[in-house]
mmCIF file of C-alpha atoms in Angstrom:
data_model
loop_
_atom_site.group_PDB
_atom_site.id
_atom_site.type_symbol
_atom_site.label_atom_id
_atom_site.label_comp_id
_atom_site.label_asym_id
_atom_site.label_seq_id
_atom_site.Cartn_x
_atom_site.Cartn_y
_atom_site.Cartn_z
ATOM 1 C CA MET X 1 -61.257 -66.446 38.239
ATOM 2 C CA LYS X 2 -58.637 -67.631 35.463
ATOM 3 C CA ARG X 3 -60.319 -65.686 32.910
ATOM 4 C CA VAL X 4 -59.768 -62.360 35.057
ATOM 5 C CA ILE X 5 -56.117 -63.154 35.686
ATOM 6 C CA SER X 6 -56.061 -63.671 31.810
ATOM 7 C CA ILE X 7 -57.544 -60.507 31.231
ATOM 8 C CA LEU X 8 -55.379 -58.595 33.690
ATOM 9 C CA MET X 9 -52.267 -60.089 32.233
ATOM 10 C CA VAL X 10 -53.419 -58.931 28.541
ATOM 11 C CA LEU X 11 -53.901 -55.302 29.825
ATOM 12 C CA SER X 12 -50.466 -55.400 31.560
ATOM 13 C CA ILE X 13 -48.728 -56.430 28.323
ATOM 14 C CA ILE X 14 -50.887 -53.860 26.237
ATOM 15 C CA LEU X 15 -49.784 -50.817 28.716
ATOM 16 C CA ALA X 16 -46.083 -52.110 28.559
ATOM 17 C CA PHE X 17 -46.158 -51.883 25.049
ATOM 18 C CA ALA X 18 -47.683 -48.599 25.397
ATOM 19 C CA GLY X 19 -44.929 -47.256 27.482
ATOM 20 C CA CYS X 20 -42.208 -48.606 25.304
ATOM 21 C CA SER X 21 -43.684 -46.777 22.213
ATOM 22 C CA THR X 22 -44.213 -43.546 24.089
ATOM 23 C CA ASN X 23 -40.204 -43.784 25.082
ATOM 24 C CA ASN X 24 -39.156 -44.711 21.577
ATOM 25 C CA ASN X 25 -41.225 -41.645 20.256
ATOM 26 C CA THR X 26 -39.796 -39.358 22.734
ATOM 27 C CA THR X 27 -36.257 -40.748 22.209
ATOM 28 C CA GLU X 28 -36.880 -40.183 18.305
ATOM 29 C CA SER X 29 -38.112 -36.556 18.948
ATOM 30 C CA THR X 30 -35.225 -35.877 21.143
ATOM 31 C CA THR X 31 -32.765 -37.171 18.451
ATOM 32 C CA SER X 32 -34.672 -35.287 15.657
ATOM 33 C CA ALA X 33 -34.618 -32.056 17.814
ATOM 34 C CA GLU X 34 -30.601 -32.580 18.545
ATOM 35 C CA LYS X 35 -30.137 -32.955 14.901
ATOM 36 C CA SER X 36 -32.253 -29.905 14.040
ATOM 37 C CA THR X 37 -30.244 -27.749 16.507
ATOM 38 C CA LEU X 38 -26.894 -29.236 15.096
ATOM 39 C CA GLN X 39 -27.694 -28.470 11.544
ATOM 40 C CA THR X 40 -28.790 -24.851 12.495
ATOM 41 C CA ASN X 41 -25.522 -24.355 14.509
ATOM 42 C CA GLU X 42 -23.539 -25.603 11.424
ATOM 43 C CA THR X 43 -25.403 -23.176 9.113
ATOM 44 C CA LYS X 44 -24.896 -20.314 11.490
ATOM 45 C CA ALA X 45 -21.250 -21.341 11.604
ATOM 46 C CA ASP X 46 -21.157 -21.365 7.897
ATOM 47 C CA SER X 47 -22.790 -18.050 7.302
ATOM 48 C CA SER X 48 -20.583 -16.582 9.964
ATOM 49 C CA LYS X 49 -17.379 -17.368 7.812
ATOM 50 C CA THR X 50 -16.100 -14.533 5.560
ATOM 51 C CA THR X 51 -13.950 -14.872 2.710
ATOM 52 C CA THR X 52 -10.828 -12.272 2.228
ATOM 53 C CA ASP X 53 -10.237 -11.848 -1.402
ATOM 54 C CA ASN X 54 -6.787 -10.132 -1.089
ATOM 55 C CA LYS X 55 -5.627 -9.690 -4.526
ATOM 56 C CA SER X 56 -1.889 -9.463 -5.546
ATOM 57 C CA LEU X 57 -0.126 -7.845 -8.478
ATOM 58 C CA VAL X 58 3.358 -8.462 -9.732
ATOM 59 C CA VAL X 59 4.862 -5.165 -11.374
ATOM 60 C CA PHE X 60 8.227 -5.178 -12.682
ATOM 61 C CA PHE X 61 10.708 -3.217 -14.897
ATOM 62 C CA SER X 62 13.488 -5.662 -16.659
ATOM 63 C CA ARG X 63 15.693 -5.127 -19.295
ATOM 64 C CA THR X 64 17.596 -7.772 -21.916
ATOM 65 C CA GLY X 65 20.228 -7.403 -24.228
ATOM 66 C CA GLU X 66 23.786 -7.028 -22.706
ATOM 67 C CA GLN X 67 23.821 -7.230 -18.900
ATOM 68 C CA TYR X 68 26.496 -7.229 -16.247
ATOM 69 C CA GLU X 69 28.527 -10.398 -15.963
ATOM 70 C CA VAL X 70 25.824 -12.448 -17.752
ATOM 71 C CA GLY X 71 26.197 -11.389 -21.310
ATOM 72 C CA VAL X 72 23.649 -10.853 -23.742
ATOM 73 C CA ILE X 73 20.405 -12.170 -22.438
ATOM 74 C CA GLU X 74 16.826 -12.730 -23.819
ATOM 75 C CA LYS X 75 15.043 -12.577 -20.301
ATOM 76 C CA GLY X 76 15.856 -10.043 -18.073
ATOM 77 C CA ASN X 77 17.273 -10.865 -14.672
ATOM 78 C CA THR X 78 14.286 -9.084 -12.566
ATOM 79 C CA ALA X 79 11.738 -10.667 -15.020
ATOM 80 C CA ILE X 80 12.989 -14.158 -13.998
ATOM 81 C CA VAL X 81 12.430 -13.287 -10.345
ATOM 82 C CA ALA X 82 8.870 -11.788 -11.297
ATOM 83 C CA ASP X 83 7.621 -14.888 -12.849
ATOM 84 C CA MET X 84 8.676 -17.171 -10.071
ATOM 85 C CA ILE X 85 6.532 -14.829 -7.784
ATOM 86 C CA ALA X 86 3.795 -14.736 -9.881
ATOM 87 C CA GLU X 87 3.702 -18.544 -10.405
ATOM 88 C CA GLN X 88 3.955 -19.286 -6.691
ATOM 89 C CA THR X 89 1.282 -16.730 -5.623
ATOM 90 C CA GLY X 90 -1.139 -16.823 -8.442
ATOM 91 C CA ALA X 91 -0.936 -13.001 -8.803
ATOM 92 C CA ASP X 92 -1.495 -10.922 -11.794
ATOM 93 C CA SER X 93 1.574 -9.619 -13.664
ATOM 94 C CA PHE X 94 2.111 -6.100 -15.331
ATOM 95 C CA GLU X 95 5.567 -5.157 -16.923
ATOM 96 C CA ILE X 96 6.651 -1.781 -16.748
ATOM 97 C CA LEU X 97 7.259 -0.799 -20.486
ATOM 98 C CA PRO X 98 8.609 2.658 -21.594
ATOM 99 C CA LYS X 99 6.160 4.476 -23.973
ATOM 100 C CA GLU X 100 9.324 5.502 -26.070
ATOM 101 C CA ASP X 101 11.920 2.486 -25.673
ATOM 102 C CA ASN X 102 15.326 4.201 -26.357
ATOM 103 C CA TYR X 103 17.455 1.981 -23.894
ATOM 104 C CA PRO X 104 20.445 0.846 -25.392
ATOM 105 C CA THR X 105 21.118 -2.780 -25.640
ATOM 106 C CA THR X 106 24.568 -2.761 -24.827
ATOM 107 C CA TYR X 107 25.609 -2.614 -21.100
ATOM 108 C CA LYS X 108 27.968 0.421 -21.056
ATOM 109 C CA GLU X 109 25.360 2.711 -23.191
ATOM 110 C CA LEU X 110 22.596 1.664 -20.822
ATOM 111 C CA THR X 111 24.446 2.625 -17.736
ATOM 112 C CA ASP X 112 25.056 6.036 -19.303
ATOM 113 C CA VAL X 113 21.529 6.641 -20.226
ATOM 114 C CA ALA X 114 20.329 5.264 -16.668
ATOM 115 C CA LYS X 115 22.734 7.806 -15.020
ATOM 116 C CA GLU X 116 21.426 10.678 -17.130
ATOM 117 C CA GLU X 117 17.943 10.000 -16.187
ATOM 118 C CA GLN X 118 19.119 10.098 -12.576
ATOM 119 C CA ASN X 119 20.826 13.335 -12.760
ATOM 120 C CA ASN X 120 17.836 14.887 -14.416
ATOM 121 C CA ASN X 121 15.289 13.135 -11.954
ATOM 122 C CA ALA X 122 13.437 11.957 -15.013
ATOM 123 C CA ARG X 123 10.060 10.269 -15.136
ATOM 124 C CA PRO X 124 10.124 8.249 -18.258
ATOM 125 C CA GLU X 125 6.500 7.646 -19.503
ATOM 126 C CA ILE X 126 5.000 4.040 -19.150
ATOM 127 C CA LYS X 127 3.561 2.397 -22.203
ATOM 128 C CA ASP X 128 0.525 1.030 -20.588
ATOM 129 C CA THR X 129 -1.675 1.641 -17.589
ATOM 130 C CA ILE X 130 -3.179 -0.867 -14.958
ATOM 131 C CA ALA X 131 -6.740 -1.349 -15.105
ATOM 132 C CA ASN X 132 -8.788 -1.651 -12.065
ATOM 133 C CA PHE X 133 -5.637 -0.962 -10.012
ATOM 134 C CA ASP X 134 -7.726 -0.171 -6.945
ATOM 135 C CA GLN X 135 -8.635 -3.892 -6.532
ATOM 136 C CA TYR X 136 -5.184 -5.034 -5.737
ATOM 137 C CA ASP X 137 -4.230 -5.068 -1.887
ATOM 138 C CA THR X 138 -0.521 -6.236 -2.330
ATOM 139 C CA ILE X 139 1.983 -5.133 -4.953
ATOM 140 C CA TYR X 140 5.158 -7.046 -5.519
ATOM 141 C CA LEU X 141 7.638 -4.409 -7.187
ATOM 142 C CA GLY X 142 10.653 -5.547 -9.075
ATOM 143 C CA TYR X 143 13.350 -3.593 -10.438
ATOM 144 C CA PRO X 144 17.202 -3.660 -11.190
ATOM 145 C CA ILE X 145 19.547 -1.561 -9.271
ATOM 146 C CA TRP X 146 20.633 1.320 -11.354
ATOM 147 C CA TRP X 147 23.587 3.560 -9.709
ATOM 148 C CA GLY X 148 22.215 2.725 -6.376
ATOM 149 C CA ASP X 149 18.664 3.370 -7.079
ATOM 150 C CA LEU X 150 15.415 2.384 -8.671
ATOM 151 C CA PRO X 151 15.331 3.073 -12.265
ATOM 152 C CA MET X 152 13.616 6.333 -12.850
ATOM 153 C CA ILE X 153 10.727 4.805 -14.622
ATOM 154 C CA CYS X 154 9.759 2.985 -11.403
ATOM 155 C CA TYR X 155 9.245 6.443 -9.763
ATOM 156 C CA THR X 156 6.869 6.855 -12.744
ATOM 157 C CA PHE X 157 4.937 4.085 -11.711
ATOM 158 C CA LEU X 158 4.723 4.974 -7.939
ATOM 159 C CA GLU X 159 3.827 8.463 -8.756
ATOM 160 C CA SER X 160 0.902 7.262 -11.040
ATOM 161 C CA TYR X 161 -1.280 5.467 -8.633
ATOM 162 C CA ASP X 162 -2.646 5.785 -5.390
ATOM 163 C CA PHE X 163 -1.127 3.177 -2.961
ATOM 164 C CA SER X 164 -3.018 4.254 0.216
ATOM 165 C CA GLY X 165 -3.893 1.355 2.384
ATOM 166 C CA LYS X 166 -1.839 -1.140 0.196
ATOM 167 C CA THR X 167 1.211 -3.209 0.869
ATOM 168 C CA ILE X 168 4.308 -2.948 -1.280
ATOM 169 C CA ILE X 169 6.675 -6.102 -1.112
ATOM 170 C CA PRO X 170 9.770 -4.891 -3.205
ATOM 171 C CA PHE X 171 12.193 -7.128 -4.839
ATOM 172 C CA CYS X 172 15.336 -6.368 -6.911
ATOM 173 C CA THR X 173 18.167 -7.907 -8.981
ATOM 174 C CA HIS X 174 21.775 -6.372 -8.557
ATOM 175 C CA ALA X 175 25.344 -6.738 -9.641
ATOM 176 C CA GLY X 176 26.749 -6.641 -5.942
ATOM 177 C CA SER X 177 25.118 -3.624 -4.232
ATOM 178 C CA GLY X 178 22.178 -5.753 -2.535
ATOM 179 C CA ASN X 179 18.895 -3.795 -2.251
ATOM 180 C CA ALA X 180 20.852 -0.404 -2.070
ATOM 181 C CA GLY X 181 18.327 1.097 0.551
ATOM 182 C CA THR X 182 15.529 1.305 -1.825
ATOM 183 C CA GLN X 183 12.788 0.362 0.816
ATOM 184 C CA SER X 184 13.106 3.768 1.972
ATOM 185 C CA LYS X 185 13.010 5.295 -1.313
ATOM 186 C CA ILE X 186 9.882 3.518 -2.349
ATOM 187 C CA GLN X 187 8.556 4.318 1.047
ATOM 188 C CA SER X 188 9.085 8.069 0.335
ATOM 189 C CA ALA X 189 7.562 7.749 -3.069
ATOM 190 C CA ALA X 190 4.348 6.034 -1.601
ATOM 191 C CA PRO X 191 4.036 7.342 1.840
ATOM 192 C CA ASN X 192 0.535 5.902 2.674
ATOM 193 C CA ALA X 193 1.504 2.277 1.497
ATOM 194 C CA THR X 194 3.060 -0.223 3.640
ATOM 195 C CA VAL X 195 6.592 -1.222 2.404
ATOM 196 C CA LYS X 196 8.210 -4.268 3.325
ATOM 197 C CA GLU X 197 11.794 -5.232 3.329
ATOM 198 C CA VAL X 198 13.347 -5.753 -0.226
ATOM 199 C CA LEU X 199 14.346 -9.193 -1.599
ATOM 200 C CA ALA X 200 17.649 -8.746 -3.360
ATOM 201 C CA ILE X 201 18.961 -11.276 -5.789
ATOM 202 C CA ALA X 202 22.090 -11.023 -7.732
ATOM 203 C CA GLY X 203 21.590 -11.073 -11.507
ATOM 204 C CA THR X 204 24.141 -13.829 -12.133
ATOM 205 C CA ASP X 205 22.146 -16.189 -9.767
ATOM 206 C CA ALA X 206 18.681 -15.215 -11.679
ATOM 207 C CA GLN X 207 20.266 -16.221 -14.999
ATOM 208 C CA ASN X 208 22.602 -19.165 -13.921
ATOM 209 C CA ASP X 209 21.138 -20.738 -10.762
ATOM 210 C CA PRO X 210 17.373 -20.378 -11.134
ATOM 211 C CA GLU X 211 16.593 -23.448 -8.795
ATOM 212 C CA SER X 212 18.464 -22.171 -5.968
ATOM 213 C CA VAL X 213 16.926 -18.437 -6.369
ATOM 214 C CA LYS X 214 13.460 -20.268 -6.638
ATOM 215 C CA SER X 215 13.864 -21.711 -3.429
ATOM 216 C CA ILE X 216 14.997 -18.296 -1.865
ATOM 217 C CA VAL X 217 11.795 -16.807 -3.312
ATOM 218 C CA THR X 218 9.654 -19.588 -1.722
ATOM 219 C CA GLU X 219 11.253 -18.837 1.691
ATOM 220 C CA TRP X 220 10.847 -15.248 1.113
ATOM 221 C CA LEU X 221 7.002 -15.352 -0.104
ATOM 222 C CA ASN X 222 6.373 -17.932 3.185
ATOM 223 C CA SER X 223 7.670 -14.938 5.423
ATOM 224 C CA HIS X 224 5.177 -12.853 4.076
ATOM 225 C CA SER X 225 2.100 -15.021 4.153
#
C-alpha cells in the first residue's frame, strides 16, 4: 500500500513539473510574440518617416567703398547680414556680382549711377550663374535700398530664374528708408513665388552694432522656421 502511495506521489510531482514547464514555454512564446510584434511596429514607424530636404540659398548684392554714414568699408552692409543668415541656417551663398563692375567706390558717384540705372530700367549683367537652382526651395534675397528700390541688378537676378513654387525671404540694408515697399516689387518680378515680409536693417547698425543685428536676425529666422 505504501508503495502505491509513493508511486502516486511521484506521478503527481512529475505532472506538476510538466504543467509548470508548459506554462513557462507559453509565457516565453507569448513574450517572444509580443517582442516580434513590437519590433515590426517600430520598423513600420521608421519606414513611414519621410525626410524633407528643404534646401536654402542666400543670394545678395552688396557694395564696399564709401557708404552713407559708415565711411569707407571693406565688407558691405548687406554682406554682413547675408553671412549671419547663412551661418545660422546652413544655407548656401551666392553673391550677385556685375559682369562689368563699373560702379564707383565713392558714395555720391555711386548714387548717381544707381539713379541712372533706375531711370533707364537697366538690367546689368551678372557675372556668374547659379548651378542647380531648381534644388533650392527657399531663397533669402539681400540688397541695399537704392533710391527707394532694389538695385537694378537684383531685377536681373529675379528675371533670370524660375521661382515657381519657391519662397523668397527678402532682407535689405538702408540709410533710413526701411524696406521701401520692396516686398511688392519682388512679388511683381517673381509672381509665381511666395514672397515674405522684408527684414530691414540700418547700414550703420550692420557695421557698428553687429551683435544687436545678429539677435534681430536670429529672431527673424525663428519666425520663418
